[in-house]
mmCIF file of C-alpha atoms in Angstrom:
data_model
loop_
_atom_site.group_PDB
_atom_site.id
_atom_site.type_symbol
_atom_site.label_atom_id
_atom_site.label_comp_id
_atom_site.label_asym_id
_atom_site.label_seq_id
_atom_site.Cartn_x
_atom_site.Cartn_y
_atom_site.Cartn_z
ATOM 1 C CA MET A 1 -8.449 -104.406 15.228
ATOM 2 C CA ASP A 2 -7.673 -102.199 17.496
ATOM 3 C CA PHE A 3 -6.335 -98.772 18.847
ATOM 4 C CA ARG A 4 -3.137 -98.986 20.069
ATOM 5 C CA TRP A 5 -1.523 -97.980 16.923
ATOM 6 C CA TRP A 6 -4.081 -94.257 16.693
ATOM 7 C CA LYS A 7 -2.034 -90.945 17.841
ATOM 8 C CA ARG A 8 -5.114 -88.209 17.007
ATOM 9 C CA CYS A 9 -7.397 -86.890 14.360
ATOM 10 C CA SER A 10 -7.059 -83.152 12.450
ATOM 11 C CA VAL A 11 -8.259 -81.528 9.682
ATOM 12 C CA VAL A 12 -6.780 -78.649 8.050
ATOM 13 C CA ASP A 13 -9.128 -75.277 7.778
ATOM 14 C CA ALA A 14 -10.225 -72.862 5.342
ATOM 15 C CA HIS A 15 -6.771 -70.444 5.865
ATOM 16 C CA GLY A 16 -3.562 -74.056 5.402
ATOM 17 C CA TRP A 17 -4.090 -74.349 9.831
ATOM 18 C CA ASN A 18 -3.818 -77.435 10.835
ATOM 19 C CA ILE A 19 -6.641 -78.334 13.252
ATOM 20 C CA LYS A 20 -5.095 -80.928 15.930
ATOM 21 C CA ASP A 21 -8.002 -83.165 17.623
ATOM 22 C CA ARG A 22 -8.916 -82.834 21.432
ATOM 23 C CA ASP A 23 -10.805 -84.751 24.441
ATOM 24 C CA ALA A 24 -10.010 -88.253 23.192
ATOM 25 C CA THR A 25 -12.098 -90.261 25.203
ATOM 26 C CA GLN A 26 -11.887 -94.171 25.128
ATOM 27 C CA GLU A 27 -14.751 -96.803 26.159
ATOM 28 C CA CYS A 28 -14.370 -100.981 26.586
ATOM 29 C CA TYR A 29 -16.643 -103.100 27.414
ATOM 30 C CA SER A 30 -16.887 -107.088 27.809
ATOM 31 C CA LEU A 31 -20.137 -109.032 27.026
ATOM 32 C CA ASP A 32 -21.094 -111.778 28.894
ATOM 33 C CA ALA A 33 -22.879 -115.212 28.786
ATOM 34 C CA ASN A 34 -25.929 -113.499 28.498
ATOM 35 C CA GLY A 35 -24.792 -111.241 26.147
ATOM 36 C CA GLY A 36 -24.988 -108.323 28.204
ATOM 37 C CA LEU A 37 -22.240 -104.955 28.696
ATOM 38 C CA SER A 38 -19.494 -104.251 31.455
ATOM 39 C CA GLY A 39 -17.112 -102.207 30.384
ATOM 40 C CA SER A 40 -14.708 -99.027 31.730
ATOM 41 C CA THR A 41 -14.259 -95.410 30.184
ATOM 42 C CA GLN A 42 -11.055 -93.097 30.274
ATOM 43 C CA TRP A 43 -11.760 -89.229 29.577
ATOM 44 C CA GLY A 44 -8.347 -87.870 28.482
ATOM 45 C CA GLY A 45 -5.490 -89.313 29.343
ATOM 46 C CA ASP A 46 -2.141 -89.782 26.964
ATOM 47 C CA ARG A 47 -1.859 -91.068 23.801
ATOM 48 C CA ARG A 48 -1.880 -94.385 22.708
ATOM 49 C CA LEU A 49 -5.164 -95.528 23.804
ATOM 50 C CA MET A 50 -6.843 -98.803 23.808
ATOM 51 C CA ASP A 51 -3.363 -100.441 25.927
ATOM 52 C CA THR A 52 -5.895 -102.232 27.852
ATOM 53 C CA PHE A 53 -6.922 -104.520 24.804
ATOM 54 C CA ARG A 54 -3.083 -106.357 25.338
ATOM 55 C CA THR A 55 -4.273 -108.224 28.713
ATOM 56 C CA GLY A 56 -7.331 -109.697 26.402
ATOM 57 C CA GLU A 57 -9.604 -108.476 28.955
ATOM 58 C CA TYR A 58 -11.928 -106.510 26.332
ATOM 59 C CA ASP A 59 -14.238 -108.149 24.104
ATOM 60 C CA ILE A 60 -15.352 -104.262 22.297
ATOM 61 C CA GLY A 61 -13.574 -100.957 21.862
ATOM 62 C CA ILE A 62 -14.473 -97.097 21.042
ATOM 63 C CA VAL A 63 -12.486 -94.366 21.039
ATOM 64 C CA SER A 64 -13.771 -91.292 20.140
ATOM 65 C CA THR A 65 -12.737 -87.465 20.147
ATOM 66 C CA ARG A 66 -13.511 -83.694 18.883
ATOM 67 C CA LEU A 67 -12.138 -81.503 16.535
ATOM 68 C CA ALA A 68 -12.455 -77.483 17.940
ATOM 69 C CA SER A 69 -14.725 -75.222 15.680
ATOM 70 C CA PHE A 70 -13.575 -74.104 12.184
ATOM 71 C CA ARG A 71 -13.524 -73.137 8.622
ATOM 72 C CA PRO A 72 -13.488 -74.930 6.296
ATOM 73 C CA SER A 73 -12.766 -74.534 2.593
ATOM 74 C CA GLY A 74 -15.973 -75.682 0.996
ATOM 75 C CA LYS A 75 -18.513 -78.519 0.864
ATOM 76 C CA THR A 76 -16.346 -80.676 2.275
ATOM 77 C CA PHE A 77 -12.570 -81.190 4.886
ATOM 78 C CA ALA A 78 -10.761 -83.759 4.728
ATOM 79 C CA LEU A 79 -10.427 -85.580 8.168
ATOM 80 C CA LYS A 80 -6.847 -87.227 8.824
ATOM 81 C CA VAL A 81 -6.165 -90.160 10.965
ATOM 82 C CA HIS A 82 -2.077 -90.770 12.650
ATOM 83 C CA ASN A 83 -0.681 -92.998 14.281
ATOM 84 C CA VAL A 84 1.777 -93.662 16.882
ATOM 85 C CA ASP A 85 4.822 -91.991 14.933
ATOM 86 C CA GLY A 86 2.473 -89.106 13.540
ATOM 87 C CA LYS A 87 2.316 -90.382 9.769
ATOM 88 C CA VAL A 88 -1.078 -89.420 8.360
ATOM 89 C CA VAL A 89 -2.432 -93.415 7.716
ATOM 90 C CA ALA A 90 -5.454 -92.441 6.491
ATOM 91 C CA GLU A 91 -7.899 -89.595 4.806
ATOM 92 C CA PHE A 92 -11.561 -88.919 4.590
ATOM 93 C CA ASP A 93 -13.797 -86.895 2.452
ATOM 94 C CA VAL A 94 -16.738 -85.960 5.067
ATOM 95 C CA PRO A 95 -19.182 -83.529 3.997
ATOM 96 C CA TRP A 96 -19.141 -79.701 6.277
ATOM 97 C CA PRO A 97 -22.329 -79.948 8.504
ATOM 98 C CA GLY A 98 -22.360 -77.025 9.585
ATOM 99 C CA ALA A 99 -23.454 -73.083 8.062
ATOM 100 C CA ALA A 100 -22.560 -73.313 4.827
ATOM 101 C CA LYS A 101 -21.445 -68.615 5.677
ATOM 102 C CA LEU A 102 -19.976 -68.314 9.183
ATOM 103 C CA PRO A 103 -19.254 -65.524 11.277
ATOM 104 C CA VAL A 104 -15.784 -63.297 11.257
ATOM 105 C CA TRP A 105 -14.683 -60.863 13.524
ATOM 106 C CA GLU A 106 -13.120 -57.218 12.284
ATOM 107 C CA PRO A 107 -10.456 -56.688 14.412
ATOM 108 C CA GLU A 108 -9.434 -53.332 15.947
ATOM 109 C CA THR A 109 -6.270 -50.909 15.502
ATOM 110 C CA LEU A 110 -3.636 -51.263 18.238
ATOM 111 C CA PRO A 111 -2.974 -50.545 20.241
ATOM 112 C CA THR A 112 -6.226 -49.964 21.233
ATOM 113 C CA THR A 113 -6.901 -48.570 25.146
ATOM 114 C CA LYS A 114 -10.619 -49.567 26.873
ATOM 115 C CA THR A 115 -11.966 -47.896 29.815
ATOM 116 C CA ILE A 116 -13.523 -49.271 33.336
ATOM 117 C CA GLY A 117 -13.796 -46.373 35.875
ATOM 118 C CA ASN A 118 -11.242 -44.318 36.311
ATOM 119 C CA LEU A 119 -9.050 -47.135 35.269
ATOM 120 C CA LYS A 120 -7.950 -47.502 31.273
ATOM 121 C CA VAL A 121 -6.708 -50.628 30.108
ATOM 122 C CA THR A 122 -4.403 -50.839 26.592
ATOM 123 C CA LEU A 123 -4.037 -53.837 24.687
ATOM 124 C CA ASN A 124 -0.768 -52.868 23.338
ATOM 125 C CA THR A 125 -0.028 -56.633 20.888
ATOM 126 C CA LEU A 126 -1.224 -60.036 20.616
ATOM 127 C CA THR A 127 1.518 -62.572 19.141
ATOM 128 C CA VAL A 128 1.452 -65.693 19.227
ATOM 129 C CA GLU A 129 3.866 -68.372 19.494
ATOM 130 C CA GLU A 130 4.497 -71.660 17.305
ATOM 131 C CA ASP A 131 6.829 -73.663 19.494
ATOM 132 C CA ARG A 132 7.663 -76.368 17.193
ATOM 133 C CA SER A 133 10.216 -78.349 19.919
ATOM 134 C CA GLN A 134 6.834 -79.068 21.047
ATOM 135 C CA THR A 135 5.561 -83.225 21.167
ATOM 136 C CA SER A 136 2.032 -83.625 19.087
ATOM 137 C CA ASP A 137 0.307 -84.489 21.841
ATOM 138 C CA ARG A 138 0.234 -80.076 22.334
ATOM 139 C CA TYR A 139 -1.229 -77.254 19.927
ATOM 140 C CA GLY A 140 2.016 -75.752 20.624
ATOM 141 C CA LEU A 141 1.006 -72.575 20.352
ATOM 142 C CA HIS A 142 0.784 -69.812 22.952
ATOM 143 C CA ALA A 143 -0.511 -66.526 23.383
ATOM 144 C CA ARG A 144 1.228 -63.137 24.813
ATOM 145 C CA ALA A 145 -1.002 -60.028 25.149
ATOM 146 C CA ASP A 146 0.652 -56.933 25.965
ATOM 147 C CA ILE A 147 -2.005 -54.927 28.499
ATOM 148 C CA GLU A 148 -0.749 -52.036 30.202
ATOM 149 C CA PHE A 149 -2.554 -50.124 32.741
ATOM 150 C CA ARG A 150 -2.555 -46.088 33.205
ATOM 151 C CA GLY A 151 -5.183 -44.165 36.177
ATOM 152 C CA MET A 152 -5.187 -44.743 39.824
ATOM 153 C CA THR A 153 -1.574 -45.092 40.117
ATOM 154 C CA ALA A 154 -2.722 -48.190 38.383
ATOM 155 C CA GLY A 155 1.325 -49.266 38.048
ATOM 156 C CA ALA A 156 1.841 -50.181 41.490
ATOM 157 C CA GLU A 157 -1.665 -51.290 42.068
ATOM 158 C CA TRP A 158 -3.503 -53.399 39.149
ATOM 159 C CA HIS A 159 -2.158 -56.803 37.623
ATOM 160 C CA LEU A 160 -3.533 -59.177 34.778
ATOM 161 C CA ASP A 161 -4.803 -61.810 36.699
ATOM 162 C CA ASP A 162 -6.652 -63.967 33.691
ATOM 163 C CA LEU A 163 -6.681 -64.011 30.017
ATOM 164 C CA ARG A 164 -8.938 -65.674 28.179
ATOM 165 C CA LEU A 165 -9.367 -66.072 24.246
ATOM 166 C CA GLU A 166 -12.027 -66.487 21.692
ATOM 167 C CA ASP A 167 -13.328 -67.005 18.230
ATOM 168 C CA ALA A 168 -15.943 -65.819 15.788
ATOM 169 C CA LEU A 169 -17.029 -69.746 15.839
ATOM 170 C CA GLY A 170 -17.625 -70.246 19.175
ATOM 171 C CA ASN A 171 -13.797 -71.254 20.929
ATOM 172 C CA ALA A 172 -11.908 -69.787 23.686
ATOM 173 C CA SER A 173 -9.220 -70.954 24.958
ATOM 174 C CA ASP A 174 -6.567 -70.082 27.791
ATOM 175 C CA ASP A 175 -3.230 -68.275 26.548
ATOM 176 C CA TYR A 176 -1.255 -71.649 26.841
ATOM 177 C CA ASP A 177 -1.119 -74.493 24.632
ATOM 178 C CA CYS A 178 -3.816 -72.264 23.088
ATOM 179 C CA ILE A 179 -6.662 -74.306 20.666
ATOM 180 C CA LEU A 180 -7.684 -71.415 18.050
ATOM 181 C CA SER A 181 -6.143 -70.436 14.479
ATOM 182 C CA PRO A 182 -4.082 -67.812 15.074
ATOM 183 C CA LEU A 183 -4.700 -67.468 11.090
ATOM 184 C CA ASP A 184 -8.149 -66.099 11.951
ATOM 185 C CA SER A 185 -9.166 -63.427 11.717
ATOM 186 C CA ALA A 186 -9.374 -61.991 14.833
ATOM 187 C CA TRP A 187 -9.844 -63.295 18.759
ATOM 188 C CA LYS A 188 -11.095 -62.037 21.005
ATOM 189 C CA VAL A 189 -8.865 -61.130 24.411
ATOM 190 C CA VAL A 190 -10.975 -61.599 27.438
ATOM 191 C CA ALA A 191 -8.356 -59.804 29.893
ATOM 192 C CA LEU A 192 -9.726 -59.810 33.826
ATOM 193 C CA ILE A 193 -7.990 -57.900 36.220
ATOM 194 C CA SER A 194 -7.623 -57.750 40.132
ATOM 195 C CA ARG A 195 -5.988 -54.975 42.567
ATOM 196 C CA ASN A 196 -2.699 -56.155 43.932
ATOM 197 C CA GLU A 197 -2.852 -57.269 47.758
ATOM 198 C CA ASP A 198 -0.017 -54.964 49.240
ATOM 199 C CA ALA A 199 -2.626 -51.729 46.997
ATOM 200 C CA PRO A 200 -4.101 -49.224 49.160
ATOM 201 C CA LEU A 201 -7.674 -50.293 50.117
ATOM 202 C CA LEU A 202 -10.191 -48.785 48.854
ATOM 203 C CA ALA A 203 -13.236 -47.522 51.857
ATOM 204 C CA SER A 204 -16.007 -48.814 49.099
ATOM 205 C CA GLU A 205 -14.201 -52.719 49.604
ATOM 206 C CA THR A 206 -13.447 -52.490 52.902
ATOM 207 C CA TRP A 207 -15.354 -53.000 56.120
ATOM 208 C CA HIS A 208 -13.545 -52.386 59.237
ATOM 209 C CA VAL A 209 -13.984 -53.994 62.398
ATOM 210 C CA GLY A 210 -12.019 -53.168 64.358
ATOM 211 C CA LYS A 211 -10.590 -54.712 67.226
ATOM 212 C CA ILE A 212 -11.049 -58.652 68.249
ATOM 213 C CA GLN A 213 -9.822 -59.458 71.555
ATOM 214 C CA LEU A 214 -7.454 -63.380 70.112
ATOM 215 C CA PRO A 215 -8.815 -66.379 72.501
ATOM 216 C CA ALA A 216 -6.510 -68.911 74.622
ATOM 217 C CA GLU A 217 -5.597 -71.933 73.427
ATOM 218 C CA GLY A 218 -8.915 -74.405 72.577
ATOM 219 C CA THR A 219 -11.228 -71.532 73.284
ATOM 220 C CA LYS A 220 -13.509 -69.584 71.165
ATOM 221 C CA SER A 221 -15.559 -65.921 71.323
ATOM 222 C CA ASP A 222 -18.786 -65.525 69.739
ATOM 223 C CA LEU A 223 -18.724 -62.888 68.019
ATOM 224 C CA LYS A 224 -21.982 -62.500 65.859
ATOM 225 C CA LEU A 225 -20.618 -59.437 64.002
ATOM 226 C CA SER A 226 -21.933 -58.698 60.723
ATOM 227 C CA ASP A 227 -21.836 -55.877 57.446
ATOM 228 C CA SER A 228 -21.839 -55.661 53.711
ATOM 229 C CA ILE A 229 -19.578 -55.373 51.169
ATOM 230 C CA GLY A 230 -20.791 -54.516 47.785
ATOM 231 C CA GLY A 231 -24.145 -55.675 47.620
ATOM 232 C CA VAL A 232 -22.765 -58.821 49.591
ATOM 233 C CA PRO A 233 -23.795 -59.762 53.587
ATOM 234 C CA ILE A 234 -20.581 -60.684 55.432
ATOM 235 C CA PHE A 235 -21.342 -62.771 58.636
ATOM 236 C CA VAL A 236 -17.547 -63.092 61.016
ATOM 237 C CA GLU A 237 -19.609 -65.428 63.307
ATOM 238 C CA SER A 238 -16.902 -66.365 65.780
ATOM 239 C CA ILE A 239 -12.836 -66.357 66.194
ATOM 240 C CA GLY A 240 -10.504 -69.314 67.818
ATOM 241 C CA GLY A 241 -7.575 -69.736 69.662
ATOM 242 C CA PRO A 242 -4.993 -72.166 68.551
ATOM 243 C CA GLY A 243 -5.602 -76.118 69.000
ATOM 244 C CA GLU A 244 -8.766 -78.089 69.244
ATOM 245 C CA VAL A 245 -12.074 -75.918 69.241
ATOM 246 C CA THR A 246 -15.680 -77.043 68.851
ATOM 247 C CA TYR A 247 -18.243 -75.330 67.507
ATOM 248 C CA VAL A 248 -22.042 -76.149 68.407
ATOM 249 C CA GLU A 249 -24.273 -74.920 66.500
ATOM 250 C CA SER A 250 -28.213 -76.123 65.167
ATOM 251 C CA VAL A 251 -29.489 -75.688 61.701
ATOM 252 C CA SER A 252 -32.586 -76.748 59.567
ATOM 253 C CA GLY A 253 -32.591 -81.211 59.617
ATOM 254 C CA ARG A 254 -30.424 -82.851 57.185
ATOM 255 C CA GLY A 255 -29.953 -85.877 57.989
ATOM 256 C CA ASP A 256 -27.125 -87.155 59.169
ATOM 257 C CA GLU A 257 -23.547 -86.269 56.618
ATOM 258 C CA PHE A 258 -19.742 -85.711 57.479
ATOM 259 C CA GLY A 259 -17.298 -83.033 56.149
ATOM 260 C CA GLY A 260 -14.557 -81.262 56.024
ATOM 261 C CA PHE A 261 -11.378 -80.146 54.873
ATOM 262 C CA ALA A 262 -7.563 -79.871 55.309
ATOM 263 C CA SER A 263 -4.374 -78.731 54.478
ATOM 264 C CA ALA A 264 -0.676 -79.515 55.064
ATOM 265 C CA GLY A 265 1.869 -76.538 53.731
ATOM 266 C CA SER A 266 5.301 -75.431 54.492
ATOM 267 C CA SER A 267 4.168 -72.998 57.365
ATOM 268 C CA GLU A 268 1.802 -73.120 61.103
ATOM 269 C CA ILE A 269 -1.237 -71.317 58.779
ATOM 270 C CA GLU A 270 -1.056 -73.645 56.127
ATOM 271 C CA ASN A 271 -1.508 -76.549 58.045
ATOM 272 C CA PHE A 272 -4.534 -77.303 59.470
ATOM 273 C CA SER A 273 -8.350 -79.541 59.356
ATOM 274 C CA VAL A 274 -11.542 -79.114 59.230
ATOM 275 C CA LEU A 275 -14.612 -81.269 60.796
ATOM 276 C CA SER A 276 -18.167 -80.892 59.965
ATOM 277 C CA LYS A 277 -20.727 -83.930 61.738
ATOM 278 C CA HIS A 278 -24.672 -82.273 60.478
ATOM 279 C CA LYS A 279 -26.607 -85.242 62.759
ATOM 280 C CA GLY A 280 -30.802 -84.104 62.424
ATOM 281 C CA SER A 281 -30.512 -80.427 63.037
ATOM 282 C CA THR A 282 -27.480 -80.065 65.036
ATOM 283 C CA CYS A 283 -23.754 -78.879 63.425
ATOM 284 C CA ARG A 284 -20.374 -80.195 65.230
ATOM 285 C CA ARG A 285 -17.611 -77.868 63.307
ATOM 286 C CA THR A 286 -14.220 -78.675 64.815
ATOM 287 C CA VAL A 287 -10.764 -77.191 63.783
ATOM 288 C CA LYS A 288 -7.392 -78.373 64.437
ATOM 289 C CA SER A 289 -4.457 -75.766 64.241
ATOM 290 C CA LYS A 290 -1.029 -74.233 65.902
ATOM 291 C CA VAL A 291 -2.228 -71.051 64.923
ATOM 292 C CA PRO A 292 -5.553 -69.121 65.506
ATOM 293 C CA HIS A 293 -9.013 -68.902 63.538
ATOM 294 C CA LEU A 294 -11.272 -66.238 62.201
ATOM 295 C CA PHE A 295 -14.914 -67.660 61.800
ATOM 296 C CA LEU A 296 -16.930 -67.046 58.569
ATOM 297 C CA ASP A 297 -20.404 -67.932 57.233
ATOM 298 C CA ASN A 298 -23.492 -67.816 54.968
ATOM 299 C CA LEU A 299 -20.940 -65.976 52.318
ATOM 300 C CA HIS A 300 -22.167 -65.930 48.686
ATOM 301 C CA LEU A 301 -19.738 -63.231 46.533
ATOM 302 C CA LYS A 302 -20.273 -62.066 43.482
ATOM 303 C CA PRO A 303 -19.530 -62.798 39.815
ATOM 304 C CA PHE A 304 -15.302 -61.324 39.683
ATOM 305 C CA GLN A 305 -15.432 -60.530 43.256
ATOM 306 C CA SER A 306 -13.131 -62.167 45.796
ATOM 307 C CA LEU A 307 -12.290 -61.681 49.610
ATOM 308 C CA ARG A 308 -9.721 -60.936 51.788
ATOM 309 C CA ILE A 309 -9.172 -60.424 55.598
ATOM 310 C CA GLN A 310 -6.207 -57.867 56.572
ATOM 311 C CA ALA A 311 -5.235 -57.287 60.863
ATOM 312 C CA VAL A 312 -2.963 -55.475 62.849
ATOM 313 C CA ASP A 313 -1.976 -56.228 66.401
ATOM 314 C CA ASP A 314 -1.970 -54.344 69.412
ATOM 315 C CA ALA A 315 1.535 -52.713 68.085
ATOM 316 C CA GLY A 316 0.300 -51.876 64.591
ATOM 317 C CA GLN A 317 2.061 -54.921 63.519
ATOM 318 C CA MET A 318 1.242 -57.152 60.128
ATOM 319 C CA VAL A 319 -0.944 -59.728 61.007
ATOM 320 C CA ASP A 320 -0.249 -62.645 58.285
ATOM 321 C CA GLY A 321 -2.766 -65.522 57.676
ATOM 322 C CA LYS A 322 -4.460 -67.106 54.553
ATOM 323 C CA VAL A 323 -8.287 -66.750 53.853
ATOM 324 C CA TYR A 324 -9.673 -70.292 52.889
ATOM 325 C CA VAL A 325 -13.659 -70.904 51.452
ATOM 326 C CA TYR A 326 -15.076 -74.494 52.251
ATOM 327 C CA GLY A 327 -18.480 -73.457 49.821
ATOM 328 C CA GLU A 328 -20.350 -70.949 52.431
ATOM 329 C CA GLU A 329 -18.024 -71.768 54.750
ATOM 330 C CA VAL A 330 -14.664 -68.972 55.419
ATOM 331 C CA PHE A 331 -12.074 -69.144 57.630
ATOM 332 C CA TRP A 332 -9.106 -67.332 57.886
ATOM 333 C CA PHE A 333 -6.102 -68.642 59.617
ATOM 334 C CA PHE A 334 -3.164 -65.943 61.127
ATOM 335 C CA SER A 335 -0.257 -66.339 63.140
ATOM 336 C CA PRO A 336 -0.245 -63.523 65.438
ATOM 337 C CA PRO A 337 3.297 -61.951 66.403
ATOM 338 C CA PRO A 338 4.359 -62.789 69.844
ATOM 339 C CA GLY A 339 2.438 -61.261 72.819
ATOM 340 C CA SER A 340 -0.376 -60.081 70.776
ATOM 341 C CA LYS A 341 -3.764 -59.473 72.570
ATOM 342 C CA PHE A 342 -5.538 -58.362 69.839
ATOM 343 C CA ILE A 343 -6.057 -57.816 66.353
ATOM 344 C CA ASP A 344 -7.423 -54.286 64.685
ATOM 345 C CA LEU A 345 -9.846 -56.092 61.906
ATOM 346 C CA LYS A 346 -10.553 -55.278 58.078
ATOM 347 C CA VAL A 347 -12.541 -57.659 55.861
ATOM 348 C CA ILE A 348 -12.743 -56.994 52.135
ATOM 349 C CA VAL A 349 -14.537 -57.736 49.330
ATOM 350 C CA THR A 350 -12.604 -56.574 46.077
ATOM 351 C CA GLN A 351 -14.238 -56.134 42.017
ATOM 352 C CA GLN A 352 -12.521 -57.617 39.637
ATOM 353 C CA ARG A 353 -12.910 -56.241 36.269
ATOM 354 C CA GLU A 354 -13.393 -57.552 33.597
ATOM 355 C CA VAL A 355 -12.404 -56.334 29.394
ATOM 356 C CA GLU A 356 -12.208 -56.994 26.150
ATOM 357 C CA PHE A 357 -10.361 -56.350 22.833
ATOM 358 C CA ILE A 358 -10.915 -58.007 19.172
ATOM 359 C CA ALA A 359 -7.448 -58.616 18.007
ATOM 360 C CA ALA A 360 -5.868 -59.941 14.926
ATOM 361 C CA PRO A 361 -3.139 -62.441 16.360
ATOM 362 C CA GLN A 362 0.097 -61.800 14.562
ATOM 363 C CA LEU A 363 1.865 -65.083 14.475
ATOM 364 C CA VAL A 364 5.244 -65.484 15.250
ATOM 365 C CA THR A 365 7.672 -68.905 15.643
ATOM 366 C CA GLU A 366 10.097 -70.350 17.937
ATOM 367 C CA GLU A 367 13.500 -70.781 17.143
ATOM 368 C CA GLU A 368 14.212 -74.985 18.083
#
């Protein structure tokens, strides 16, 4: 029997919530004349699996899947097997392999406020919508956390950058297509907060590099400037003009290596290529772009830090630019206003803030 009929597995937790499986994997093998095995493996992808058996190429098929941690209703649980129409075609009574007593979190009363420095962050509500219009391939849960900022004119300076949800069983999920059980007593809401790009710069996060002359097309200027922001050393190595610019530097012996990256976006600052060639102790780095660029090297940001670059030209006009990080290398491609002769440069290392709440999810049903 193959698995073209199989759609998914599921269990029902102690609260009566249906837990769907995830991360299905299929492995296909063929036997050769000597009794050896050869085959292929597919992780994820659309269900149904094992359509490759239609070709007759493989002799053996193995399908595996996994379930999020859940609370059983007793010493055993019912593992249900669904076909492609979503119908239960088999049910197994499986002994519970986990601990007899699982941790339970006590939710905080909402709204609740946490303070980070002089910023106050309030979680007003945590709602979970069950979208019944979703196909059976998805979990159909969308969580929404109503978070409010106060202090430091926070409404204009901060925004919610990312939201992570966890439960007491060790599961973690995004807010969209959430895998957690909404009937559990409480979730941990982990909010990652970032400053808006148009917010006033903080002196503790800013290095005012100063004025740098713009190089001509196809040329570069070595800068070798350095400072530290928030405990992170910053090295501004050079500035290159539009066109093709090549850097040659001595490095520790790495053998012969090739690398690089490129972008093909809708604007000139998003269209470039960077090609690196290491040969022995020499590295040749060639940059091709229609706009100038700034090169920073040896960047090691700490967790929850991000790099920004800001500049104005000699007339005080803002310079449009975009930061690209490639390993330890940073390139800022920018488009100065016509007639600009230099830029007044600032490098900013912003510190994101993480705040945690323990809250009871409120389940609501979205109308079809």
